[in-house]
C-alpha positions as protocol buffer text, in pm:
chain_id: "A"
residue {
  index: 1
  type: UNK
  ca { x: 11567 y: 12564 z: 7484 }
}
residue {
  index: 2
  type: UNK
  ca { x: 11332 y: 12677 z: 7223 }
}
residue {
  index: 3
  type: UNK
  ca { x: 10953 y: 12522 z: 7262 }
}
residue {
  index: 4
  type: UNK
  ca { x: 10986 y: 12283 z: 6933 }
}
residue {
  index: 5
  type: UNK
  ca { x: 11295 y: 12118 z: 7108 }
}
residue {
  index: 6
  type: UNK
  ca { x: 11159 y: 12070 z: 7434 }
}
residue {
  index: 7
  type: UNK
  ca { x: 10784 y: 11914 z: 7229 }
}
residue {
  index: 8
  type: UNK
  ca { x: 11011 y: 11678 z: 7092 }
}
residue {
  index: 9
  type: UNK
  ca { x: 11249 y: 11609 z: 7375 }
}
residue {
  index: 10
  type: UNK
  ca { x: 11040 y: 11604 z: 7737 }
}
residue {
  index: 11
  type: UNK
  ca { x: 10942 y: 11314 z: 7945 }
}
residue {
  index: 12
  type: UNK
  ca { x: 10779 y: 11258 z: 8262 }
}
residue {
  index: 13
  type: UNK
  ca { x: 10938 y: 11121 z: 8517 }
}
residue {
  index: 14
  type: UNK
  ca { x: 10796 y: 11013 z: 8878 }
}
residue {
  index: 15
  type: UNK
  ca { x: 10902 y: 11249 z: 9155 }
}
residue {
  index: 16
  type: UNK
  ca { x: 11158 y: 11072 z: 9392 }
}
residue {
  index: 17
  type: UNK
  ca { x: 11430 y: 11154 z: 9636 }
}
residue {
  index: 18
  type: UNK
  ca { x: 11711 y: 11122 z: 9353 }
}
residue {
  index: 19
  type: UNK
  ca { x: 11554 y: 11428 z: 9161 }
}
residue {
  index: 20
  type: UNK
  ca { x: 11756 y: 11774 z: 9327 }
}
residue {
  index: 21
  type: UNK
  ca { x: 11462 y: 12011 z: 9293 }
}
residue {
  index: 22
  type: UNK
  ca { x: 11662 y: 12312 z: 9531 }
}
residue {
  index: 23
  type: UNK
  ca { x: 11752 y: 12477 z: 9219 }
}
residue {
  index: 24
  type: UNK
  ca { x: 11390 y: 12442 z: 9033 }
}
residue {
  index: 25
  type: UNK
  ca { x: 11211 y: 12769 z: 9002 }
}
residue {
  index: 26
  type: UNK
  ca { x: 10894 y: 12827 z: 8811 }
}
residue {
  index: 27
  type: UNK
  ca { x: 10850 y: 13164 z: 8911 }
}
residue {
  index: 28
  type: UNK
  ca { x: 10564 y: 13101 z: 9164 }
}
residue {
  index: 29
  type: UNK
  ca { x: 10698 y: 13109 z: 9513 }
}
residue {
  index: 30
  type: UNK
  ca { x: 10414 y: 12851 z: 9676 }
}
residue {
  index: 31
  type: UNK
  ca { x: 10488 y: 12643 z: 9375 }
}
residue {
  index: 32
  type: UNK
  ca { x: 10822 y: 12625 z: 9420 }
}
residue {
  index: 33
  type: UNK
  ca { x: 10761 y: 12559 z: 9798 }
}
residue {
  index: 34
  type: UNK
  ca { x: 10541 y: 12297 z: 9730 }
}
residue {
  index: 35
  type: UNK
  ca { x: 10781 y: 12087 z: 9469 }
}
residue {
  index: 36
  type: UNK
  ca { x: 11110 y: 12121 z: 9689 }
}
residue {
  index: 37
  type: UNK
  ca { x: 10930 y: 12078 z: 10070 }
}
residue {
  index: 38
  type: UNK
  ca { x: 10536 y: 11919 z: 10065 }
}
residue {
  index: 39
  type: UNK
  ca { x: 10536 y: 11703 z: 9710 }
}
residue {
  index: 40
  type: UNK
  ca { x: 10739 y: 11390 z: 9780 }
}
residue {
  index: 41
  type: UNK
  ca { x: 10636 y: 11361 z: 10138 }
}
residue {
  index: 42
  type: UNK
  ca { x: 10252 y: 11402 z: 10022 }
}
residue {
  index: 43
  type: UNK
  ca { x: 10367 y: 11145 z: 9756 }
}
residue {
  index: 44
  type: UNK
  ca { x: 10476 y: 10882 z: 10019 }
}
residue {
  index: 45
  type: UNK
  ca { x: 10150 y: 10952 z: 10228 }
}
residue {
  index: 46
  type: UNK
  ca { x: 9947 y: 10855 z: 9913 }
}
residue {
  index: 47
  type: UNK
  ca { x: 9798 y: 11212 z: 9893 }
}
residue {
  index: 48
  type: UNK
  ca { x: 9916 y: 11300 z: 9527 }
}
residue {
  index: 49
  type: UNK
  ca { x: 10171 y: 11145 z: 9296 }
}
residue {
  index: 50
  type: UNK
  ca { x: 10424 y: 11417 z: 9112 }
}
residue {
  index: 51
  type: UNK
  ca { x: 10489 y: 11386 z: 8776 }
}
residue {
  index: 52
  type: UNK
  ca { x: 10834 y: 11606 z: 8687 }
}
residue {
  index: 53
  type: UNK
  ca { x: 10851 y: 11742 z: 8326 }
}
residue {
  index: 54
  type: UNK
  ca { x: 11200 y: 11667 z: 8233 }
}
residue {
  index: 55
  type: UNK
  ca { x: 11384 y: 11841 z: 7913 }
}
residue {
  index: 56
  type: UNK
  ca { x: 11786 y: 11682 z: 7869 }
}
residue {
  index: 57
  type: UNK
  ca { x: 11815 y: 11637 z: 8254 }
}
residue {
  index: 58
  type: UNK
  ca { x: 11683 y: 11961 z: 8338 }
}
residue {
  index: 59
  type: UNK
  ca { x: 11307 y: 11987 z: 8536 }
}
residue {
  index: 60
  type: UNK
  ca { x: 11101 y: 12229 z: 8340 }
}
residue {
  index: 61
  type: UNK
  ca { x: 10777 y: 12186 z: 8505 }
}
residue {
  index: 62
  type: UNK
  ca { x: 10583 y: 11944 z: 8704 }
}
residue {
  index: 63
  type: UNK
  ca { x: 10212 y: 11815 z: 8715 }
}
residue {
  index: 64
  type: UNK
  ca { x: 10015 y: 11703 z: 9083 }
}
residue {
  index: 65
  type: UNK
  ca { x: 9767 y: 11526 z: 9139 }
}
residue {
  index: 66
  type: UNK
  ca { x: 9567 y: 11515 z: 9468 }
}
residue {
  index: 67
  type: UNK
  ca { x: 9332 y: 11250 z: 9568 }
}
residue {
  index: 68
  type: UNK
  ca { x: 9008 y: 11393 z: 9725 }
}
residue {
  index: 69
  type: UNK
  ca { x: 8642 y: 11282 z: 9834 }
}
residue {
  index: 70
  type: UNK
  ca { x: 8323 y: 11376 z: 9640 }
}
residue {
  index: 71
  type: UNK
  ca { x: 7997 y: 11307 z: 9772 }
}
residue {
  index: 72
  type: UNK
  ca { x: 7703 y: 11200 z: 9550 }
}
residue {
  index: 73
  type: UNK
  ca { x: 7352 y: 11275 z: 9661 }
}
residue {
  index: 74
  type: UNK
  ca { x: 7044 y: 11155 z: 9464 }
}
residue {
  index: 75
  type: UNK
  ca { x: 6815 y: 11437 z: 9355 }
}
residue {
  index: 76
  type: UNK
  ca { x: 6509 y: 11384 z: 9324 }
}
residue {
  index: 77
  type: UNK
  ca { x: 6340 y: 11493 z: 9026 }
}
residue {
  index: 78
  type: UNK
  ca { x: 5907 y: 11684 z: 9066 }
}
């Protein structure tokens, strides 16, 4: 797939247990990892949601986001 195709033909799709992701291989090893073994049960423990980048049925790539905490302080200003 040439990069003009796939800008006209992606979608995102939510990360569930239909998707087969044993085969998926962005060339990062902990990636990889991550997508096939920790994202979907992260998912379901409302740590992140998974958003697969999907080209004519094939994943191409995926996005994660991760909840987290940050603390605000109040400076005070001299």
């Amino acid at each position: 797939m040439d990069s003009e195709y796939i800008k006209e033909n992606y979608i995102f799709e939510k990360l569930s247990s239909k998707h087969e992701l044993s085969n998926f291989n962005c060339g990062d090893d902990e990636l990889n990892d991550f997508l096939i073994n920790d994202a979907l049960c992260q998912q379901s423990e409302n740590l992140n949601v998974t958003q697969l980048i999907v080209c004519d049925s094939e994943i191409i790539g995926f996005v994660t986001l991760l909840t987290d905490t940050l603390k605000i302080k109040k400076l005070m200003m001299k």
